[in-house]
Each structure stands twice: as C-alpha cells, then as structure tokens.
Short mmCIF file of C-alpha atoms (C1' of nucleotides) in Angstrom, two decimals:
data_model
loop_
_atom_site.label_atom_id
_atom_site.label_comp_id
_atom_site.label_asym_id
_atom_site.label_seq_id
_atom_site.Cartn_x
_atom_site.Cartn_y
_atom_site.Cartn_z
CA MET A 1 66.32 103.75 100.96
CA ASN A 2 64.62 103.99 104.33
CA GLU A 3 66.55 101.06 105.67
CA LEU A 4 69.68 103.17 105.51
CA THR A 5 68.38 105.57 108.08
CA HIS A 6 66.57 103.25 110.45
CA THR A 7 69.84 102.48 112.18
CA ASP A 8 70.76 106.13 112.56
CA HIS A 9 71.19 107.22 116.06
CA GLN A 10 72.89 110.01 117.88
CA VAL A 11 75.39 109.45 120.60
CA PRO A 12 75.48 109.08 123.54
CA ASP A 13 72.34 107.01 123.89
CA ALA A 14 71.07 108.42 127.17
CA GLY A 15 68.23 110.93 127.39
CA GLY A 16 68.89 114.64 127.40
CA MET A 17 71.45 114.32 124.65
CA PRO A 18 71.34 116.32 121.46
CA SER A 19 69.41 114.82 118.57
CA PHE A 20 69.64 115.36 114.83
CA ALA A 21 66.91 117.96 115.04
CA ASP A 22 68.92 120.05 117.48
CA PHE A 23 71.71 120.58 114.98
CA THR A 24 70.77 122.85 112.19
CA HIS A 25 74.40 123.46 111.37
CA TRP A 26 77.63 121.69 112.23
CA GLU A 27 80.32 123.54 114.19
CA GLY A 28 83.96 122.81 113.46
CA PRO A 29 85.59 119.85 111.70
CA ALA A 30 83.43 116.99 110.40
CA ILE A 31 85.26 113.79 109.59
CA GLY A 32 83.65 110.56 108.50
CA LEU A 33 84.91 106.99 108.41
CA MET A 34 83.26 104.76 105.87
CA ASP A 35 83.63 101.02 106.39
CA LEU A 36 82.24 98.56 103.85
CA ASP A 37 80.20 95.86 105.60
CA ALA A 38 81.68 92.33 105.36
CA PHE A 39 83.13 93.62 102.14
CA PHE A 40 84.69 90.58 100.46
CA ALA A 41 81.76 88.34 101.37
CA SER A 42 79.29 91.00 100.18
CA VAL A 43 80.97 91.22 96.77
CA GLU A 44 80.79 87.42 96.48
CA GLN A 45 77.08 87.53 97.28
CA LEU A 46 76.62 90.32 94.77
CA ASP A 47 78.32 88.25 92.08
CA HIS A 48 76.65 84.97 93.08
CA PRO A 49 72.94 85.69 93.66
CA GLU A 50 72.42 82.10 94.81
CA TRP A 51 74.76 82.81 97.77
CA ARG A 52 72.68 85.67 99.11
CA GLY A 53 71.15 85.00 102.51
CA LYS A 54 73.59 82.17 103.11
CA PRO A 55 76.79 81.94 105.19
CA VAL A 56 79.72 82.78 102.93
CA ILE A 57 83.33 82.64 104.07
CA VAL A 58 86.20 84.26 102.15
CA GLY A 59 89.57 82.97 103.20
CA GLY A 60 92.12 80.18 103.01
CA LEU A 61 90.72 76.67 102.84
CA PRO A 62 90.52 74.67 106.08
CA GLU A 63 92.85 71.97 104.76
CA GLU A 64 95.44 74.58 103.75
CA ARG A 65 96.08 76.04 107.20
CA GLY A 66 94.21 79.13 106.07
CA VAL A 67 92.35 81.73 108.09
CA VAL A 68 89.06 83.54 107.60
CA SER A 69 89.42 86.83 105.81
CA THR A 70 85.75 87.83 105.88
CA ALA A 71 82.60 86.05 107.04
CA SER A 72 79.19 87.15 105.72
CA TYR A 73 76.67 88.30 108.29
CA GLU A 74 74.84 84.99 107.87
CA ALA A 75 77.98 83.14 109.06
CA ARG A 76 78.62 85.32 112.10
CA PRO A 77 75.88 83.88 114.35
CA TYR A 78 77.84 80.62 114.21
CA GLY A 79 80.76 82.37 115.86
CA VAL A 80 82.80 82.71 112.68
CA HIS A 81 84.85 85.90 112.44
CA SER A 82 87.86 87.37 110.68
CA ALA A 83 91.32 86.01 111.50
CA MET A 84 89.89 82.79 112.91
CA SER A 85 91.57 79.65 111.58
CA SER A 86 89.63 78.18 108.71
CA ALA A 87 89.71 74.78 110.37
CA GLN A 88 87.86 76.16 113.37
CA ALA A 89 85.42 78.10 111.18
CA HIS A 90 84.66 74.92 109.29
CA ARG A 91 83.85 73.14 112.53
CA LEU A 92 81.53 75.96 113.62
CA CYS A 93 79.76 76.33 110.29
CA PRO A 94 80.28 73.21 108.16
CA HIS A 95 77.67 74.17 105.56
CA ALA A 96 79.23 77.57 104.81
CA ILE A 97 80.02 78.40 101.20
CA TRP A 98 83.77 78.79 100.92
CA THR A 99 85.82 80.84 98.49
CA ARG A 100 89.42 81.91 98.44
CA GLY A 101 88.34 85.27 97.09
CA HIS A 102 88.68 87.36 93.96
CA PHE A 103 90.88 90.30 94.82
CA ASP A 104 90.86 92.01 91.45
CA ARG A 105 87.11 92.13 91.72
CA TYR A 106 87.26 93.57 95.27
CA ARG A 107 89.72 96.20 94.08
CA ALA A 108 87.38 97.18 91.25
CA VAL A 109 84.34 97.54 93.52
CA SER A 110 86.46 99.41 96.06
CA ALA A 111 87.53 101.83 93.33
CA GLU A 112 83.88 102.55 92.50
CA VAL A 113 83.12 103.22 96.15
CA MET A 114 86.15 105.48 96.52
CA ALA A 115 85.06 107.38 93.42
CA ILE A 116 81.73 108.08 95.11
CA LEU A 117 83.53 109.47 98.15
CA GLU A 118 85.81 111.52 95.97
CA SER A 119 82.83 113.00 94.16
CA GLU A 120 81.44 114.20 97.50
CA THR A 121 84.69 115.71 98.80
CA PRO A 122 88.27 115.87 97.50
CA PHE A 123 89.56 115.11 101.01
CA VAL A 124 89.47 111.34 101.13
CA ASP A 125 92.02 109.32 103.04
CA ARG A 126 91.89 105.71 101.96
CA VAL A 127 93.15 103.50 104.79
CA SER A 128 92.49 100.10 103.25
CA ILE A 129 90.52 98.43 100.49
CA ASP A 130 87.28 98.73 102.49
CA GLU A 131 87.79 101.81 104.64
CA ALA A 132 88.33 105.52 104.11
CA PHE A 133 88.18 108.75 106.06
CA PHE A 134 86.53 111.71 104.41
CA ASP A 135 86.42 115.34 105.45
CA VAL A 136 83.06 117.06 105.06
CA THR A 137 83.78 120.03 107.31
CA PRO A 138 81.24 122.69 106.30
CA GLY A 139 82.98 125.38 104.34
CA ARG A 140 86.11 123.37 103.54
CA TYR A 141 84.71 122.05 100.28
CA SER A 142 80.95 122.39 100.49
CA SER A 143 78.66 123.92 103.09
CA GLU A 144 76.20 121.08 103.09
CA ASP A 145 75.25 119.42 106.37
CA PRO A 146 77.70 116.53 107.07
CA VAL A 147 74.94 114.17 108.15
CA THR A 148 73.12 114.72 104.87
CA ILE A 149 76.29 113.99 102.93
CA ALA A 150 76.92 110.81 104.95
CA ARG A 151 73.40 109.55 104.28
CA ARG A 152 73.78 110.23 100.59
CA ILE A 153 77.10 108.36 100.50
CA GLN A 154 75.38 105.35 102.06
CA GLU A 155 72.62 105.43 99.46
CA ARG A 156 75.01 105.78 96.56
CA VAL A 157 77.21 102.95 97.83
CA ALA A 158 74.16 100.74 98.34
CA ALA A 159 73.23 101.31 94.71
CA LEU A 160 76.47 99.50 93.77
CA GLY A 161 75.20 96.39 95.55
CA VAL A 162 77.29 96.57 98.73
CA THR A 163 76.61 98.46 101.96
CA CYS A 164 78.66 100.53 104.35
CA SER A 165 78.62 101.83 107.88
CA ILE A 166 79.66 105.38 108.66
CA GLY A 167 80.86 107.11 111.79
CA LEU A 168 80.84 110.90 111.84
CA GLY A 169 82.62 113.12 114.33
CA CYS A 170 85.12 115.91 114.86
CA ASN A 171 88.25 113.80 114.24
CA LYS A 172 89.46 110.43 112.98
CA THR A 173 89.51 108.70 116.35
CA VAL A 174 85.89 109.61 117.08
CA ALA A 175 84.75 108.79 113.55
CA LYS A 176 86.44 105.39 113.59
CA ILE A 177 85.01 104.35 116.94
CA ALA A 178 81.57 105.65 115.95
CA SER A 179 81.63 103.65 112.72
CA GLU A 180 82.00 100.43 114.71
CA ARG A 181 79.07 101.21 116.93
CA ASP A 182 76.36 100.11 114.54
CA LYS A 183 76.94 97.60 111.75
CA PRO A 184 75.88 96.85 109.11
CA ARG A 185 74.40 99.91 107.37
CA GLY A 186 74.72 102.07 110.47
CA LEU A 187 75.24 105.80 110.64
CA THR A 188 76.50 106.91 114.02
CA VAL A 189 76.98 110.62 114.60
CA VAL A 190 78.92 112.12 117.49
CA PHE A 191 77.89 115.76 117.43
CA PRO A 192 80.47 118.45 118.20
CA GLY A 193 80.90 118.82 121.93
CA CYS A 194 79.73 115.26 122.72
CA GLU A 195 83.15 113.64 122.22
CA GLU A 196 84.10 113.28 125.84
CA ARG A 197 80.79 111.78 126.89
CA PHE A 198 80.94 109.41 123.96
CA LEU A 199 84.48 108.20 124.54
CA ALA A 200 84.94 108.24 128.32
CA PRO A 201 82.99 105.08 129.21
CA LEU A 202 84.50 102.96 126.43
CA PRO A 203 87.19 100.34 127.11
CA VAL A 204 90.69 101.43 126.05
CA ARG A 205 90.75 98.65 123.48
CA ALA A 206 88.06 100.48 121.48
CA MET A 207 90.65 102.97 120.29
CA SER A 208 92.72 101.88 117.32
CA GLY A 209 96.40 101.66 118.18
CA ILE A 210 95.69 100.00 121.50
CA GLY A 211 96.05 96.26 121.10
CA ALA A 212 96.39 93.35 123.47
CA SER A 213 99.80 94.39 124.74
CA ALA A 214 98.98 98.02 125.52
CA GLU A 215 95.67 96.96 127.02
CA ARG A 216 97.52 94.65 129.41
CA ALA A 217 99.96 97.37 130.42
CA LEU A 218 97.16 99.87 130.97
CA LYS A 219 95.17 97.41 133.03
CA HIS A 220 98.23 96.92 135.20
CA ALA A 221 98.27 100.70 135.72
CA GLY A 222 94.60 100.68 136.69
CA ILE A 223 93.48 102.28 133.43
CA HIS A 224 90.49 100.56 131.87
CA THR A 225 88.48 103.23 130.05
CA LEU A 226 89.26 105.96 127.58
CA GLY A 227 88.11 108.45 130.20
CA GLN A 228 90.78 107.18 132.60
CA LEU A 229 93.32 107.18 129.81
CA ALA A 230 92.56 110.81 129.01
CA GLN A 231 93.14 111.73 132.67
CA ALA A 232 96.24 109.60 133.30
CA PRO A 233 99.56 111.28 134.16
CA LEU A 234 101.74 111.70 131.10
CA ALA A 235 104.80 110.16 132.76
CA ARG A 236 102.85 106.98 133.41
CA LEU A 237 101.74 106.76 129.78
CA THR A 238 105.23 107.43 128.45
CA THR A 239 106.45 104.12 129.87
CA ILE A 240 103.76 102.39 127.80
CA PHE A 241 103.51 104.48 124.63
CA GLY A 242 106.93 106.12 124.40
CA VAL A 243 106.99 109.20 122.20
CA ASN A 244 103.31 108.72 121.35
CA ALA A 245 102.04 109.12 124.92
CA GLU A 246 100.85 112.69 124.47
CA ALA A 247 99.06 111.90 121.20
CA VAL A 248 97.35 108.89 122.79
CA LYS A 249 96.10 111.03 125.67
CA LEU A 250 94.77 113.63 123.29
CA ARG A 251 93.02 111.03 121.17
CA ALA A 252 91.40 109.42 124.21
CA ALA A 253 90.08 112.82 125.24
CA GLY A 254 88.52 113.32 121.81
CA ARG A 255 90.70 116.35 121.18
CA GLU A 256 92.96 115.07 118.42
CA GLN A 257 93.21 117.31 115.38
CA SER A 258 93.06 115.16 112.28
CA VAL A 259 94.23 115.91 108.79
CA VAL A 260 92.52 114.29 105.83
CA LYS A 261 94.73 114.53 102.80
CA PRO A 262 93.34 115.14 99.33
CA PHE A 263 92.42 111.95 97.53
CA ASP A 264 95.00 112.37 94.80
CA ALA A 265 97.98 112.75 97.16
CA PRO A 266 100.76 110.40 96.10
CA ASP A 267 100.56 107.09 97.91
CA ASP A 268 103.81 106.71 99.74
CA VAL A 269 104.27 102.99 100.20
CA LYS A 270 107.13 102.07 102.50
CA SER A 271 107.59 98.41 101.60
CA VAL A 272 106.47 95.71 99.19
CA SER A 273 106.48 92.11 100.32
CA ASN A 274 105.13 88.66 99.62
CA GLU A 275 104.84 85.73 101.99
CA ARG A 276 103.23 82.33 102.01
CA THR A 277 102.27 79.74 104.56
CA PHE A 278 102.72 76.31 103.06
CA ALA A 279 100.17 73.55 103.40
CA GLU A 280 103.10 71.39 104.45
CA ASP A 281 106.32 72.56 106.02
CA ILE A 282 109.37 73.02 103.82
CA VAL A 283 112.23 70.93 105.13
CA GLU A 284 114.89 71.18 102.40
CA LEU A 285 116.98 74.31 101.93
CA ASP A 286 116.81 73.98 98.14
CA ASP A 287 113.03 74.04 98.27
CA ALA A 288 113.09 77.04 100.57
CA LEU A 289 115.42 78.90 98.21
CA ALA A 290 113.18 78.10 95.25
CA ALA A 291 110.11 79.30 97.13
CA LEU A 292 111.89 82.52 97.98
CA ALA A 293 112.73 83.07 94.31
CA LEU A 294 109.12 82.61 93.30
CA LEU A 295 107.86 84.93 96.02
CA GLY A 296 110.53 87.44 94.99
CA GLU A 297 109.37 87.47 91.36
CA SER A 298 106.03 88.89 92.39
CA VAL A 299 107.71 91.49 94.59
CA GLY A 300 109.87 92.59 91.65
CA ARG A 301 106.85 92.77 89.38
CA ARG A 302 104.92 94.89 91.85
CA LEU A 303 107.91 97.19 92.42
CA ARG A 304 108.20 97.78 88.67
CA ARG A 305 104.49 98.39 88.32
CA LYS A 306 104.65 100.97 91.10
CA GLY A 307 107.89 102.47 89.83
CA LEU A 308 109.73 101.84 93.09
CA VAL A 309 113.36 100.95 93.74
CA GLY A 310 114.33 99.77 97.22
CA ARG A 311 117.59 99.61 99.13
CA THR A 312 116.79 96.93 101.70
CA VAL A 313 115.71 93.33 101.31
CA THR A 314 114.06 91.48 104.20
CA ILE A 315 113.31 87.80 104.62
CA LYS A 316 110.92 86.26 107.07
CA ILE A 317 110.61 82.71 108.24
CA LYS A 318 108.18 81.07 110.61
CA PHE A 319 109.01 77.71 112.04
CA ALA A 320 106.67 74.79 112.56
CA TYR A 321 106.82 75.20 116.34
CA GLY A 322 105.58 78.79 116.22
CA SER A 323 108.56 81.09 116.56
CA GLY A 324 109.84 83.16 113.69
CA LYS A 325 112.73 85.25 112.52
CA THR A 326 113.37 88.16 110.20
CA MET A 327 116.64 89.24 108.66
CA GLN A 328 117.35 92.19 106.45
CA ARG A 329 120.29 93.37 104.42
CA LYS A 330 121.03 96.68 102.85
CA LEU A 331 121.72 96.45 99.12
CA PRO A 332 124.59 98.25 97.41
CA HIS A 333 122.08 100.05 95.14
CA PRO A 334 118.34 100.59 95.11
CA THR A 335 116.68 98.10 92.78
CA ASP A 336 113.38 96.68 91.53
CA ASP A 337 115.05 93.63 89.99
CA GLU A 338 114.49 90.27 91.64
CA ASN A 339 117.62 89.01 89.87
CA LEU A 340 119.51 91.35 92.20
CA PHE A 341 117.61 91.21 95.48
CA VAL A 342 116.57 87.55 95.49
CA PRO A 343 120.16 86.22 95.66
CA VAL A 344 120.81 88.45 98.67
CA ALA A 345 117.64 87.14 100.29
CA GLN A 346 118.70 83.59 99.49
CA SER A 347 122.10 84.09 101.09
CA LEU A 348 120.40 85.41 104.22
CA LEU A 349 118.16 82.36 104.30
CA THR A 350 121.11 80.05 103.74
CA SER A 351 123.00 81.67 106.60
CA LEU A 352 120.26 80.94 109.10
CA TRP A 353 119.18 77.57 107.76
CA SER A 354 120.17 74.43 109.57
CA PRO A 355 119.28 70.83 108.79
CA GLY A 356 116.08 69.63 110.39
CA MET A 357 114.35 73.00 110.15
CA HIS A 358 110.66 73.02 109.36
CA ALA A 359 109.58 76.25 107.68
CA ARG A 360 105.80 76.77 107.66
CA LEU A 361 106.09 80.27 106.17
CA LEU A 362 108.58 82.15 104.06
CA GLY A 363 108.47 85.77 103.03
CA ILE A 364 110.52 88.31 101.15
CA GLY A 365 110.17 92.08 101.00
CA VAL A 366 111.87 95.21 99.70
CA SER A 367 111.80 98.54 101.53
CA ASP A 368 113.74 101.77 102.02
CA PHE A 369 112.70 103.20 98.70
CA ASP A 370 114.63 105.77 96.81
CA THR A 371 112.78 109.01 97.42
CA ALA A 372 113.59 110.10 93.88
CA GLY A 373 111.33 107.23 92.80
CA GLY A 374 111.84 104.99 89.81
CA ILE A 375 109.03 106.38 87.73
CA GLN A 376 110.95 108.60 85.35
CA THR A 377 112.38 106.94 82.31
CA ASP A 378 115.72 108.69 82.60
CA LEU A 379 116.26 106.60 85.68
CA PHE A 380 116.26 103.56 83.44
CA CYS A 381 119.23 104.93 81.57
CA GLU A 382 121.21 105.39 84.75
CA VAL A 383 120.59 102.02 86.24
CA ASP A 384 123.73 100.50 84.75
CA GLU A 385 126.00 102.96 86.49
CA ARG A 386 124.13 102.48 89.71
CA GLY A 387 124.39 98.73 89.39
CA ALA A 388 120.65 98.26 89.25
CA MET A 389 118.81 96.39 86.57
CA ALA A 390 120.64 96.45 83.25
CA SER A 391 118.46 97.95 80.57
CA ASP A 392 118.20 94.87 78.35
CA ARG A 393 117.29 92.68 81.26
CA ARG A 394 114.84 95.33 82.42
CA GLU A 395 113.21 95.24 79.02
CA LEU A 396 112.88 91.50 79.33
CA SER A 397 111.39 91.81 82.80
CA VAL A 398 108.89 94.41 81.70
CA ALA A 399 107.92 92.23 78.73
CA VAL A 400 107.44 89.28 81.06
CA ASP A 401 105.37 91.46 83.38
CA ASN A 402 103.11 92.30 80.45
CA VAL A 403 102.66 88.67 79.50
CA ARG A 404 101.76 87.86 83.07
CA GLU A 405 99.24 90.68 83.22
CA ARG A 406 97.47 89.22 80.21
CA PHE A 407 97.77 85.49 80.83
CA GLY A 408 98.22 85.19 84.58
CA ALA A 409 101.21 84.87 86.83
CA GLU A 410 101.75 81.18 86.01
CA ALA A 411 102.32 81.88 82.31
CA VAL A 412 106.01 82.60 82.71
CA THR A 413 108.50 81.50 85.32
CA PHE A 414 112.23 81.30 85.33
CA GLY A 415 114.51 78.40 86.20
CA ARG A 416 113.99 76.83 89.58
CA ALA A 417 110.91 78.86 90.21
CA ALA A 418 109.26 77.07 87.29
CA ARG A 419 109.77 73.73 89.00
CA PHE A 420 108.20 75.28 92.03
CA GLY A 421 105.29 76.55 89.97
CA GLY A 422 102.25 74.99 91.59
CA ALA A 423 103.99 74.55 94.88
CA LEU A 424 102.43 77.50 96.61
CA VAL A 425 99.09 75.90 95.96
CA ARG A 426 100.07 72.27 96.39
CA PRO A 427 103.46 72.07 98.11
CA ASP A 428 102.83 68.45 98.94
CA LYS A 429 103.04 67.55 95.27
CA PHE A 430 106.05 69.73 94.78
CA LEU A 431 107.92 68.32 97.72
CA ASN A 432 107.33 64.80 96.47
CA GLN A 433 108.77 65.67 93.07
CA ASN A 434 111.83 67.20 94.61
CA LYS A 435 112.84 64.61 97.14
CA PRO A 436 116.62 64.15 97.15
CA ARG A 437 117.64 61.66 94.52
CA GLU A 438 119.30 58.93 96.53
"C1'" DT B 1 94.58 70.21 112.08
"C1'" DC B 2 94.29 76.84 115.75
"C1'" DT B 3 96.79 81.00 114.34
"C1'" DG B 4 97.09 84.48 106.66
"C1'" DG B 5 98.92 88.13 103.96
"C1'" DG B 6 99.53 92.28 103.35
"C1'" DG B 7 101.31 96.68 105.62
"C1'" DT B 8 103.14 100.83 109.24
"C1'" DC B 9 105.62 102.45 113.12
"C1'" DC B 10 108.64 102.25 117.22
"C1'" DT B 11 112.50 100.55 120.12
"C1'" DA B 12 116.89 98.90 121.22
"C1'" DG B 13 121.57 97.40 120.66
"C1'" DG B 14 125.93 97.32 118.25
"C1'" DA B 15 129.14 99.36 114.91
"C1'" DC B 16 131.39 103.21 113.69
"C1'" DC B 17 132.84 108.06 113.57
"C1'" DC B 18 134.16 112.40 115.78
"C1'" DT C 1 145.79 102.04 128.72
"C1'" DC C 2 141.44 103.51 129.97
"C1'" DT C 3 137.91 106.44 129.46
"C1'" DG C 4 133.67 109.93 127.78
"C1'" DG C 5 129.47 111.15 125.10
"C1'" DG C 6 126.76 112.35 120.79
"C1'" DG C 7 125.17 111.16 116.36
"C1'" DT C 8 124.06 108.13 112.61
"C1'" DC C 9 123.55 103.83 110.27
"C1'" DC C 10 122.30 99.07 110.28
"C1'" DT C 11 119.84 95.24 112.00
"C1'" DA C 12 116.28 92.47 114.68
"C1'" DG C 13 112.12 92.24 116.83
"C1'" DG C 14 107.58 93.39 118.25
"C1'" DA C 15 103.00 95.88 118.50
"C1'" DC C 16 99.40 97.04 115.83
"C1'" DC C 17 96.09 97.64 111.76
"C1'" DC C 18 92.64 95.65 108.11
#
DNA sequence: TCTGGGGTCCTAGGACCC
DNA sequence: TCTGGGGTCCTAGGACCC
C-alpha cells in the first residue's frame, strides 16, 4: 500500500520544519479527522466495476431540478462539484454516468469504515456518513504513534474498496483543516507546536463555522487570515460571532481543546425532518396538503424507529421565486404519530397559503424531543393519558412500518397520500390526475 | 432549466408573568 | 394612567455544515 504514503507530508511545507523522522513520540493530544474520498461516487464505482475510471455523478437528475451530491474524481476536472445544480453539471460533463444514489448501501459501507475506526480507538466522533474524528492521544487508549495508527486506518479502509484522507493534529480544528489539504488518499500531519504556523496564513474561510456571511463581515473588519483572526480584539469579534467569539479566536489560534466522545455515546438527535423539491411547482392547496401528509409519514416512521417523541412540528415552504418561509407550532403532547402532527402541520400550511402560490419545495419536521425518550415500552402504555398515539393505532403504525421495511415505502400508504404516491418522483403526472374537476 | 436534503446552533422579538 | 425590568416560553429566520 505504498500509494497511501506517497502523499504524506508534514506541515508547514517550508524548509526547516519538523519532519516525521524528528518525532519519535507525540506530545499531547492527537486527534484525527478521517474523510472518505468522493464517498458516494466511490461506492458506486466499487459496485459497478465498469464505471471505474469514468466520471460518475451521484445526485438529483438534471431534469428534476436536482443538485450534485458527489462527483467522482474523474468528473471534477470538468468543473463539476458538490451542490452544483445538476443541470449545470450536465452541461459541463454531458457524458457523465448519473445515478440518484443508493443510500442504504452507503450507510452499510460507512458502518464498516466506522467499525475500523472503533477498533483502533473507542473515542470516535462520527460527524456525518463520510467523516469522523478519532482520538489517538498516546496513553489515552494505546501508546502507539498516532501517525502509524493513521496510516494503518488508511490501509484498512482501502481494503474495503474505498479510500480516505486523514488530517492529524492537536485538536479538531487543526485536524479538519489538515484533512482537506491533500485529497484523495492524503495524510497530512500537523505536529504538536506547529499549529500556529500552519493556520496563520490560511484564509478565514478555511475554518469550519466561517461561511460566506462571516467571511464578508471579517473582510469588512480587515481580517482575512486565521492569523489575523487569532489576533483580533475580542470586542470586534463579538459583533460578528456573538457568544462564540472567544471560541472562534481560540480555534483560529490552534489552541482549542477538543473532546472526542466515545463511539457508543447515545446519539442525541435534535430534529427529524423530510422535505422535497418538486419537479414542477405545486399550485393547489389540496396537493400541498397531500404532499405534506406523505412527507410526514416518513418522519413518523423514522421517529418510531429511533424511539423519539417530539413536542414541536415545523413546516417549510419555498416559493417558485426563491424566497421561503418556516412556521412551527408547539404540540399539546410529545408524539411520534403522524396522525397527530400532520394535521397541525397542515393547518399551518393552510393558514399561510393563498391562491396563486407556487410551492417548489415543502418540508415537515418534528423537534423538541422528550428527554425521557420514547424507547421504553412503559411509555407506550402511558401515551393515551398523554394524548399521544393510542396503543391500537400505534400497533397498526408499527405493523405498517414493518411492512414498509420489507417491501419498500411505496407498499403501504394511507388515504390521500396514496393518491399522491408517485408524485414525489413524477409530480407532473400527479398534478394532471388531480386537476380540479370542472 | 441554477440553486437538494438532511441536520445544528444562534438571535431577536413578542407574549406573558412577577 | 403610566411606568420599570428580569425571566421564560414561543415563534421566525438565518448562518452554517456535509
């Protein structure tokens, strides 16, 4: 696996800097960030050998107002990148192989990768399907050299058929920025004590948490680099970052103290939502209400699977001309039952709907979860008193969930949602069927 | 034919209570 | 009748991430 190490380099690049050989042991915290390279596209190429070496794009289809989720490295020279509209990507790279993606498959490969990390250290902080921090501080779990562990992780991941890039440093901010330095299959190490020299020359935008808006505000204040950000007066930064100003300064200076939680810590989700952009705008309130019901079914199913009951329902609408709106309402009781939260969402939508509206996107979500959780079965017995899902209806819902798990989401739908069945895929057809009857 | 589908976190204003 | 603050809850919106 020599190719895994040929991209290794120590940072900063200039001469006189420490090299791997200078570090016989690592001082202080060692935190890594592992990022799977072009992950979705790589899994597609793994599963379709005939796609290897060719531009592959995972994302919504150009004719569906979709966007690019992941472009394989072969597609990137054409200028195709994540979040670009699929229509534009299609213009740039017309011969690309296109797929909407296979998320169950990505989740399965991700789980294998995470298991590798977990076998190397119990302190693994999964941040997304293709990214995780891991703590390999010598002495915390093992005393092995962090660079050696990082190299081994890369080899073991590569054996699965996908590759990853790793950044290694004294905290999460440094590790994350380092991981982006050299892709794909890169290993970038910022040795202890080199943080400031590594970070200072970088543009502020390199640090996660600083987006277009903060970058603009900082530029206005004459702050362009992380070095300047680390030196800036706190009062100045408070007007931009509010309560986070001090933490931002510390991170920019490379002096943040990161905590990597154990892998098996409970995942504390804060909200569960579902939204869809329609290939054609929805113009009738009835259709919008039906779409909301269908979107809500999946939210309810996911809440039940996770054992969560939420107190707040939120709807989201985006209009054809670009603006959007969200509304939320607190529910009388926490629930995981779409029969209870969807009607509330529908009444919110009805209250803001006016004739002539063109909705390009609708969404529904549930948040503000009961901290007691809905996992325990005794909770099921209390739901009647609390006004949540009645037990017989809950049994029905759980049964339906099981059918869906085995036969797919389209196997069972209720009432209006059934009429809307294929609409999320082909709303044009649906809208034609449901034209007002006059 | 520009702009998806998940999420998290923060801010600010109004209602309401003391 | 006019006037406070402080605290908390609810709601809307926006920045940011992958």
